[in-house]
CSV table of C-alpha atoms and ligand atoms in Angstrom, one decimal:
chain,number,residue,atom,x,y,z
A,1329,MET,CA,71.9,-99.5,2.3
A,1330,LEU,CA,74.8,-98.3,0.3
A,1331,ILE,CA,74.7,-98.8,-3.6
A,1332,VAL,CA,78.1,-99.2,-5.1
A,1333,PRO,CA,77.6,-99.4,-8.9
A,1334,GLU,CA,79.6,-101.5,-11.3
A,1335,GLY,CA,81.2,-98.4,-12.7
A,1336,LEU,CA,83.1,-97.5,-9.4
A,1337,ILE,CA,84.5,-100.9,-8.9
A,1338,ALA,CA,87.8,-100.5,-10.9
A,1339,GLY,CA,88.7,-97.7,-8.7
A,1340,LEU,CA,88.0,-99.3,-5.5
A,1341,VAL,CA,89.5,-102.8,-5.8
A,1342,SER,CA,92.6,-103.8,-7.5
A,1343,ALA,CA,93.8,-107.2,-8.3
A,1344,GLU,CA,96.3,-107.4,-5.3
A,1345,ASP,CA,93.2,-106.4,-3.0
A,1346,ALA,CA,91.5,-109.2,-4.3
A,1347,PHE,CA,94.2,-111.5,-3.9
A,1348,ALA,CA,94.5,-110.5,-0.1
A,1349,ALA,CA,90.9,-110.8,0.4
A,1350,VAL,CA,90.3,-114.1,-1.2
A,1351,GLU,CA,93.4,-115.6,0.5
A,1352,ALA,CA,92.2,-114.3,4.1
A,1353,VAL,CA,88.6,-115.8,3.4
A,1354,PHE,CA,90.0,-119.1,2.3
A,1355,ALA,CA,92.0,-119.2,5.4
A,1356,ALA,CA,89.0,-118.4,7.6
A,1357,MET,CA,87.2,-121.3,6.0
A,1358,SER,CA,90.0,-123.6,6.7
A,1359,ARG,CA,89.9,-122.6,10.4
A,1360,GLY,CA,86.2,-123.1,10.5
A,1361,GLU,CA,85.3,-119.5,10.9
A,1362,ALA,CA,83.6,-119.0,7.5
A,1363,TYR,CA,81.3,-121.2,5.5
A,1364,ASN,CA,79.2,-121.2,2.2
A,1365,PHE,CA,75.7,-122.0,2.2
A,1366,ASP,CA,74.5,-124.6,-0.5
A,1367,VAL,CA,74.6,-123.0,-3.9
A,1368,VAL,CA,71.5,-122.7,-5.9
A,1369,ARG,CA,72.2,-123.0,-9.5
A,1370,GLU,CA,69.4,-123.4,-12.2
A,1371,ALA,CA,69.6,-123.8,-16.0
A,1372,LEU,CA,67.3,-121.5,-17.6
A,1373,GLY,CA,67.5,-123.2,-21.1
A,1374,GLU,CA,69.6,-122.2,-24.1
A,1375,GLY,CA,72.7,-122.3,-22.2
A,1376,ARG,CA,71.7,-119.6,-19.7
A,1377,GLN,CA,72.6,-120.4,-16.1
A,1378,TYR,CA,71.4,-118.4,-12.8
A,1379,GLY,CA,71.8,-118.9,-9.3
A,1380,PHE,CA,72.7,-117.8,-5.7
A,1381,LYS,CA,75.9,-118.0,-3.9
A,1382,SER,CA,76.1,-117.2,-0.3
A,1383,GLY,CA,77.7,-117.8,3.1
A,1384,LEU,CA,78.7,-116.3,6.4
A,1385,ASP,CA,82.3,-115.4,7.3
A,1386,ARG,CA,82.2,-114.8,11.2
A,1387,ALA,CA,85.8,-113.8,11.4
A,1388,GLY,CA,85.4,-111.0,8.7
A,1389,GLY,CA,81.8,-110.1,9.9
A,1390,GLN,CA,80.2,-110.8,6.4
A,1391,LEU,CA,76.8,-112.3,5.6
A,1392,GLY,CA,75.6,-112.1,2.0
A,1393,VAL,CA,74.7,-113.4,-1.4
A,1394,LYS,CA,75.8,-113.0,-4.9
A,1395,ALA,CA,72.7,-113.4,-7.3
A,1396,GLY,CA,73.9,-113.9,-10.8
A,1397,GLY,CA,74.8,-116.2,-13.8
A,1398,TYR,CA,76.0,-116.8,-17.3
A,1399,PHE,CA,74.1,-115.9,-20.2
A,1400,PRO,CA,76.0,-116.9,-23.5
A,1401,GLY,CA,73.8,-114.6,-25.8
A,1402,ASN,CA,75.1,-111.5,-24.1
A,1403,ALA,CA,78.1,-111.1,-26.1
A,1404,ALA,CA,76.0,-110.4,-29.3
A,1405,HIS,CA,74.5,-107.1,-27.5
A,1406,GLY,CA,77.9,-105.9,-26.6
A,1407,ILE,CA,77.6,-106.9,-22.8
A,1408,ILE,CA,79.3,-109.6,-21.0
A,1409,ASN,CA,78.1,-113.0,-20.6
A,1410,HIS,CA,78.6,-113.3,-16.8
A,1411,GLN,CA,76.2,-110.9,-14.9
A,1412,SER,CA,75.9,-110.5,-11.2
A,1413,THR,CA,75.3,-108.3,-8.1
A,1414,VAL,CA,76.3,-109.0,-4.6
A,1415,PHE,CA,74.2,-108.1,-1.6
A,1416,LEU,CA,75.6,-107.7,2.1
A,1417,PHE,CA,73.8,-108.0,5.2
A,1418,ASP,CA,74.5,-107.2,8.7
A,1419,PRO,CA,75.2,-110.6,10.3
A,1420,GLU,CA,73.8,-109.5,13.7
A,1421,THR,CA,70.4,-107.9,12.4
A,1422,GLY,CA,70.0,-109.2,9.0
A,1423,GLN,CA,69.5,-105.6,7.7
A,1424,PRO,CA,70.8,-104.7,4.2
A,1425,VAL,CA,74.0,-103.2,4.2
A,1426,ALA,CA,75.0,-102.8,0.7
A,1427,MET,CA,74.2,-103.7,-3.0
A,1428,VAL,CA,77.3,-104.1,-5.2
A,1429,GLY,CA,78.1,-104.5,-8.9
A,1430,GLY,CA,79.4,-107.9,-9.3
A,1431,GLY,CA,80.9,-108.1,-12.8
A,1432,LEU,CA,84.6,-106.9,-12.4
A,1433,LEU,CA,84.6,-108.1,-8.7
A,1434,THR,CA,83.6,-111.9,-10.1
A,1435,ALA,CA,86.7,-111.6,-12.5
A,1436,LEU,CA,88.9,-110.2,-9.9
A,1437,ARG,CA,87.9,-112.9,-7.2
A,1438,THR,CA,88.3,-115.6,-9.7
A,1439,ALA,CA,91.6,-114.8,-11.1
A,1440,ALA,CA,92.8,-114.2,-7.3
A,1441,ALA,CA,91.7,-117.8,-6.6
A,1442,SER,CA,93.6,-119.1,-9.4
A,1443,ALA,CA,96.8,-117.0,-8.6
A,1444,ILE,CA,96.6,-118.2,-5.2
A,1445,SER,CA,96.6,-121.8,-6.2
A,1446,ILE,CA,99.6,-121.0,-8.4
A,1447,ASP,CA,101.3,-119.0,-5.7
A,1448,ARG,CA,100.9,-121.8,-3.1
A,1449,LEU,CA,101.1,-125.0,-5.5
A,1450,ALA,CA,103.1,-124.4,-8.7
A,1451,ARG,CA,106.9,-125.1,-8.8
A,1452,ARG,CA,108.9,-122.1,-8.0
A,1453,ASP,CA,110.8,-122.5,-11.3
A,1454,ALA,CA,107.6,-122.4,-13.5
A,1455,ARG,CA,108.5,-120.6,-16.7
A,1456,VAL,CA,105.8,-121.8,-19.3
A,1457,LEU,CA,102.3,-120.7,-18.7
A,1458,GLY,CA,99.4,-122.5,-20.8
A,1459,MET,CA,96.0,-120.9,-21.2
A,1460,VAL,CA,93.0,-122.9,-22.2
A,1461,GLY,CA,90.3,-120.5,-23.1
A,1462,ALA,CA,90.2,-116.8,-24.2
A,1463,GLY,CA,86.8,-115.4,-23.2
A,1464,HIS,CA,86.2,-112.5,-20.7
A,1465,GLN,CA,87.7,-114.3,-17.7
A,1466,ALA,CA,90.8,-115.4,-19.6
A,1467,GLY,CA,92.7,-112.0,-19.4
A,1468,PHE,CA,92.2,-111.4,-15.8
A,1469,GLN,CA,93.4,-114.8,-15.3
A,1470,LEU,CA,96.6,-114.3,-17.3
A,1471,ARG,CA,97.3,-111.0,-15.5
A,1472,ALA,CA,96.9,-112.7,-12.1
A,1473,ALA,CA,99.1,-115.6,-12.9
A,1474,ALA,CA,101.9,-113.5,-14.3
A,1475,ARG,CA,102.0,-111.6,-10.7
A,1476,VAL,CA,102.7,-114.8,-8.7
A,1477,ARG,CA,105.5,-116.6,-11.1
A,1478,ASP,CA,108.2,-115.1,-13.3
A,1479,PHE,CA,106.8,-116.6,-16.5
A,1480,GLU,CA,109.0,-116.4,-19.8
A,1481,ARG,CA,106.3,-117.2,-22.3
A,1482,VAL,CA,102.6,-117.9,-22.8
A,1483,ILE,CA,101.1,-120.7,-24.9
A,1484,ALA,CA,97.4,-120.8,-25.4
A,1485,TRP,CA,94.7,-122.7,-27.1
A,1486,ASN,CA,91.0,-121.8,-27.5
A,1487,LEU,CA,88.1,-123.6,-29.4
A,1488,HIS,CA,87.4,-120.5,-31.1
A,1489,PRO,CA,90.9,-119.3,-32.3
A,1490,GLU,CA,89.8,-116.0,-33.4
A,1491,MET,CA,89.4,-114.9,-29.7
A,1492,LEU,CA,93.2,-115.8,-28.9
A,1493,ASP,CA,94.5,-112.1,-30.5
A,1494,ARG,CA,92.8,-110.5,-27.5
A,1495,LEU,CA,94.7,-112.7,-24.9
A,1496,GLY,CA,97.9,-112.3,-27.1
A,1497,ALA,CA,97.6,-108.5,-26.5
A,1498,ILE,CA,97.3,-108.8,-22.9
A,1499,ALA,CA,100.6,-111.0,-22.9
A,1500,ALA,CA,102.3,-108.5,-24.8
A,1501,GLU,CA,101.2,-105.8,-22.5
A,1502,LEU,CA,103.0,-108.0,-19.8
A,1503,GLY,CA,106.1,-108.3,-21.9
A,1504,LEU,CA,105.5,-112.1,-22.5
A,1505,PRO,CA,106.0,-113.8,-25.7
A,1506,PHE,CA,102.8,-115.5,-26.8
A,1507,GLU,CA,102.0,-118.6,-29.1
A,1508,ALA,CA,98.7,-120.2,-30.1
A,1509,VAL,CA,99.4,-123.9,-30.1
A,1510,PRO,CA,97.5,-127.0,-30.4
A,1511,LEU,CA,96.4,-128.8,-27.0
A,1512,GLU,CA,99.2,-131.4,-27.5
A,1513,ARG,CA,101.7,-128.6,-26.9
A,1514,MET,CA,100.3,-128.0,-23.5
A,1515,VAL,CA,102.8,-130.6,-22.3
A,1516,GLU,CA,105.4,-127.7,-22.6
A,1517,ALA,CA,103.5,-125.7,-19.9
A,1518,ASP,CA,104.5,-125.7,-16.1
A,1519,VAL,CA,101.2,-124.0,-15.2
A,1520,ILE,CA,98.0,-124.4,-17.1
A,1521,VAL,CA,94.9,-122.2,-16.4
A,1522,THR,CA,91.5,-123.6,-18.0
A,1523,ILE,CA,88.9,-121.0,-18.0
A,1524,THR,CA,86.2,-122.2,-20.6
A,1525,SER,CA,82.6,-122.8,-20.6
A,1526,SER,CA,83.0,-126.2,-22.2
A,1527,PRO,CA,80.6,-129.2,-21.6
A,1528,ALA,CA,83.2,-131.7,-22.6
A,1529,ALA,CA,86.9,-132.3,-21.7
A,1530,SER,CA,89.3,-130.4,-24.0
A,1531,LEU,CA,92.5,-130.9,-22.2
A,1532,LEU,CA,93.3,-134.5,-22.0
A,1533,ASP,CA,95.8,-136.5,-19.6
A,1534,ARG,CA,98.3,-136.9,-22.3
A,1535,HIS,CA,98.5,-133.1,-22.8
A,1536,VAL,CA,100.0,-132.5,-19.1
A,1537,ALA,CA,103.6,-133.1,-18.2
A,1538,PRO,CA,104.7,-134.4,-14.7
A,1539,GLY,CA,105.2,-131.4,-12.4
A,1540,THR,CA,102.6,-129.2,-14.0
A,1541,HIS,CA,100.1,-127.1,-11.9
A,1542,LEU,CA,96.8,-126.8,-13.1
A,1543,ALA,CA,94.2,-124.2,-12.4
A,1544,CYS,CA,90.9,-125.5,-13.6
A,1545,MET,CA,88.6,-122.3,-13.2
A,1546,GLY,CA,85.7,-122.7,-15.9
A,1547,THR,CA,83.7,-125.6,-14.5
A,1548,ASP,CA,81.3,-124.1,-11.9
A,1549,THR,CA,77.9,-126.0,-12.9
A,1550,ARG,CA,76.9,-129.7,-13.1
A,1551,GLY,CA,77.5,-130.8,-16.7
A,1552,LYS,CA,80.5,-128.5,-17.5
A,1553,GLN,CA,83.9,-130.2,-18.0
A,1554,GLU,CA,87.3,-128.8,-19.1
A,1555,VAL,CA,89.8,-131.6,-18.4
A,1556,GLU,CA,90.1,-135.4,-18.8
A,1557,PRO,CA,88.9,-137.2,-15.4
A,1558,ALA,CA,92.0,-139.2,-15.6
A,1559,LEU,CA,94.0,-136.2,-14.9
A,1560,LEU,CA,92.5,-135.9,-11.5
A,1561,GLY,CA,93.1,-139.5,-10.9
A,1562,ARG,CA,96.7,-138.9,-11.1
A,1563,ALA,CA,96.9,-135.5,-9.7
A,1564,SER,CA,96.9,-134.1,-6.1
A,1565,VAL,CA,93.6,-132.3,-6.1
A,1566,PHE,CA,92.8,-129.0,-4.1
A,1567,ALA,CA,89.7,-127.0,-4.3
A,1568,ASP,CA,88.1,-123.8,-2.9
A,1569,GLU,CA,85.4,-126.0,-1.3
A,1570,ILE,CA,85.1,-129.7,-1.5
A,1571,ALA,CA,81.4,-129.9,-1.6
A,1572,GLN,CA,81.3,-127.6,-4.5
A,1573,SER,CA,84.1,-129.2,-6.3
A,1574,VAL,CA,82.4,-132.8,-6.3
A,1575,SER,CA,78.9,-131.3,-7.2
A,1576,ILE,CA,79.5,-128.5,-9.6
A,1577,GLY,CA,83.2,-128.6,-10.1
A,1578,GLU,CA,85.7,-130.4,-12.4
A,1579,ALA,CA,85.8,-133.1,-9.7
A,1580,GLN,CA,82.2,-134.1,-10.4
A,1581,HIS,CA,83.2,-136.2,-13.3
A,1582,ALA,CA,86.4,-137.9,-11.8
A,1583,VAL,CA,84.2,-138.9,-8.7
A,1584,ALA,CA,81.4,-140.2,-10.7
A,1585,ALA,CA,83.8,-142.0,-12.7
A,1586,GLY,CA,85.4,-143.5,-9.5
A,1587,LEU,CA,88.8,-142.1,-10.1
A,1588,LEU,CA,88.8,-139.6,-7.3
A,1589,ASP,CA,87.4,-139.9,-3.9
A,1590,ALA,CA,86.1,-136.6,-2.2
A,1591,THR,CA,88.2,-137.4,0.8
A,1592,ALA,CA,91.3,-137.2,-1.3
A,1593,ILE,CA,90.7,-133.3,-2.1
A,1594,THR,CA,92.4,-130.9,0.0
A,1595,PRO,CA,90.8,-127.2,0.6
A,1596,LEU,CA,93.2,-124.6,-0.6
A,1597,GLY,CA,92.8,-122.9,2.6
A,1598,ASP,CA,94.4,-125.7,4.3
A,1599,VAL,CA,97.7,-124.8,2.5
A,1600,ILE,CA,97.5,-121.2,3.5
A,1601,THR,CA,97.0,-122.2,7.0
A,1602,GLY,CA,99.9,-124.5,6.9
A,1603,ARG,CA,97.6,-127.6,7.8
A,1604,HIS,CA,98.6,-129.1,4.5
A,1605,PRO,CA,102.3,-128.9,3.0
A,1606,GLY,CA,101.0,-128.3,-0.6
A,1607,ARG,CA,103.2,-129.6,-3.4
A,1608,ARG,CA,105.5,-132.5,-2.1
A,1609,SER,CA,107.7,-133.0,-5.3
A,1610,ASP,CA,108.8,-131.5,-8.4
A,1611,ASP,CA,107.2,-134.4,-10.5
A,1612,GLU,CA,103.8,-134.0,-8.7
A,1613,ILE,CA,100.8,-132.7,-10.8
A,1614,THR,CA,98.7,-130.3,-8.6
A,1615,LEU,CA,95.4,-129.4,-9.7
A,1616,PHE,CA,93.2,-126.8,-8.3
A,1617,ASP,CA,89.4,-127.1,-8.9
A,1618,GLY,CA,88.1,-123.4,-8.4
A,1619,THR,CA,84.4,-123.7,-8.6
A,1620,GLY,CA,83.9,-120.1,-7.2
A,1621,VAL,CA,82.5,-119.7,-3.6
A,1622,GLY,CA,80.0,-117.3,-2.4
A,1623,LEU,CA,82.4,-116.2,0.3
A,1624,GLN,CA,85.0,-114.9,-2.2
A,1625,ASP,CA,82.2,-112.6,-3.4
A,1626,LEU,CA,81.5,-111.3,-0.1
A,1627,ALA,CA,85.1,-110.7,0.7
A,1628,VAL,CA,85.8,-108.5,-2.3
A,1629,ALA,CA,82.4,-106.8,-2.2
A,1630,ALA,CA,83.0,-106.0,1.6
A,1631,MET,CA,86.4,-104.4,0.6
A,1632,ALA,CA,84.7,-102.3,-2.3
A,1633,VAL,CA,81.9,-101.2,0.4
A,1634,ARG,CA,84.8,-100.1,2.9
A,1635,ARG,CA,86.6,-98.0,0.2
A,1636,ALA,CA,83.4,-96.4,-1.0
A,1637,VAL,CA,82.5,-95.4,2.5
A,1638,GLU,CA,86.0,-94.0,3.4
A,1639,ARG,CA,85.7,-92.1,0.1
A,1640,GLY,CA,82.2,-91.0,0.3
A,1641,GLN,CA,81.4,-92.8,-3.0
A,1642,GLY,CA,78.2,-94.8,-3.9
A,1643,SER,CA,74.5,-93.9,-3.0
A,1644,VAL,CA,72.8,-94.4,0.2
A,1645,VAL,CA,69.0,-95.6,-0.1
A,1646,GLU,CA,66.3,-96.5,2.5
A,1647,ILE,CA,64.9,-99.9,2.0
B,2723,NAD,P1,83.2,-116.2,-22.2
B,2723,NAD,O1,81.8,-116.5,-22.5
B,2723,NAD,O2,83.4,-114.9,-22.2
B,2723,NAD,O3,84.2,-117.2,-22.7
B,2723,NAD,C1,83.9,-118.5,-23.0
B,2723,NAD,C2,85.0,-119.3,-23.3
B,2723,NAD,O4,84.8,-120.8,-23.4
B,2723,NAD,C3,85.9,-119.0,-24.6
B,2723,NAD,O5,87.1,-119.3,-24.6
B,2723,NAD,C4,85.2,-120.0,-25.6
B,2723,NAD,O6,85.9,-120.2,-26.9
B,2723,NAD,C5,85.1,-121.2,-24.7
B,2723,NAD,N1,84.4,-122.2,-25.1
B,2723,NAD,C6,83.0,-122.1,-25.4
B,2723,NAD,N2,82.3,-123.3,-25.8
B,2723,NAD,C7,83.3,-124.2,-25.8
B,2723,NAD,C8,83.5,-125.6,-25.8
B,2723,NAD,N3,82.4,-126.3,-26.5
B,2723,NAD,N4,84.5,-126.2,-25.6
B,2723,NAD,C9,85.8,-125.4,-25.3
B,2723,NAD,N5,85.7,-124.3,-25.1
B,2723,NAD,C10,84.5,-123.6,-25.2
B,2723,NAD,O7,83.0,-116.8,-20.5
B,2723,NAD,P2,84.2,-116.4,-19.4
B,2723,NAD,O8,83.2,-115.1,-18.6
B,2723,NAD,O9,85.5,-116.1,-19.8
B,2723,NAD,O10,83.8,-117.4,-18.5
B,2723,NAD,C11,84.5,-118.8,-18.7
B,2723,NAD,C12,84.0,-119.9,-17.9
B,2723,NAD,O11,84.5,-119.5,-16.6
B,2723,NAD,C13,82.5,-120.1,-17.9
B,2723,NAD,O12,82.0,-121.3,-17.8
B,2723,NAD,C14,82.0,-119.4,-16.6
B,2723,NAD,O13,80.8,-119.8,-16.0
B,2723,NAD,C15,83.3,-119.6,-15.7
B,2723,NAD,N6,83.6,-119.0,-14.6
B,2723,NAD,C16,84.0,-119.7,-13.5
B,2723,NAD,C17,84.1,-118.8,-12.1
B,2723,NAD,C18,84.8,-119.4,-11.0
B,2723,NAD,O14,84.6,-119.1,-10.0
B,2723,NAD,N7,85.1,-120.7,-11.1
B,2723,NAD,C19,83.9,-117.4,-12.4
B,2723,NAD,C20,83.5,-116.7,-13.4
B,2723,NAD,C21,83.2,-117.6,-14.5
């Protein structure tokens, strides 16, 4: 099997590559050619989460699993809170093919999903990007969003305001004016990305104007929550995968509250394949519940492996 360490990933997979790979696998899911296995996700105590996301992509020829989780104490040791590794197997024989560092790939594939939702669902004339969250993933989200719309400015809120400077520096790099705002001012945003580890809603229904597109990316576990359930009640809701959206995604709360039915949620892949028209009017609120599916991980890891093989990088080991 080939080992592709974390340190090689930046040179192997770009944000554009991740966008193409995730869009292709969402489309394969929509066509029924790829599916995710049930997620295993366990609370280890003190906020630590660990689990396995896996799936089979018949079209892309990928079988595998991402093992990893969220360890909130890591930042104090100078390492990121999200830790993961992707394992790929031959879908015909079950033999291990590769072990790939999953840190940067997770950030790239998560930002890609969010950007695909913005590309497909936000108004074409979206000019103001609202960011809720300023942790490790937020910078990737900001960069990816800026690739798909001509934003003129960024407004941002974070529970820990001291973290906003780093996000402001990324906006500056992109040439975008950046302002830290109270949540009430999110009504100015045309697109809002939420990417926090919050256990309770920060963004409320009244903070969101008609016509906004939301990419809710932080809630990937039972018990996490970023937005008020009423918002999902009045929005057109899209998801990477409906089963994950209602069990571990943002929709878990709106479904439990009786404000949203699972049958009203549309897979984003259906918009990509043209089975669903996407946004229907300029006043509609569209909301993407991005829970993060195993197939996204396999798609970007497979790309890293292909490139590593082409360039003779990584280490081959016998298992
Ligand atoms: P991080 O630890 O670097 O940052 C955490 C962020 O959440 C910060 O902005 C912090 O201020 C904020 N926060 C913490 N407690 C909060 C609270 N009580 N209320 C509101 N905000 C709070 O984490 P990260 O790596 O940036 O990840 C952010 C979230 O995204 C995590 O929940 C992570 O599990 C999730 N995530 C989702 C996917 C996906 O595919 N959907 C992928 C990766 C990470």
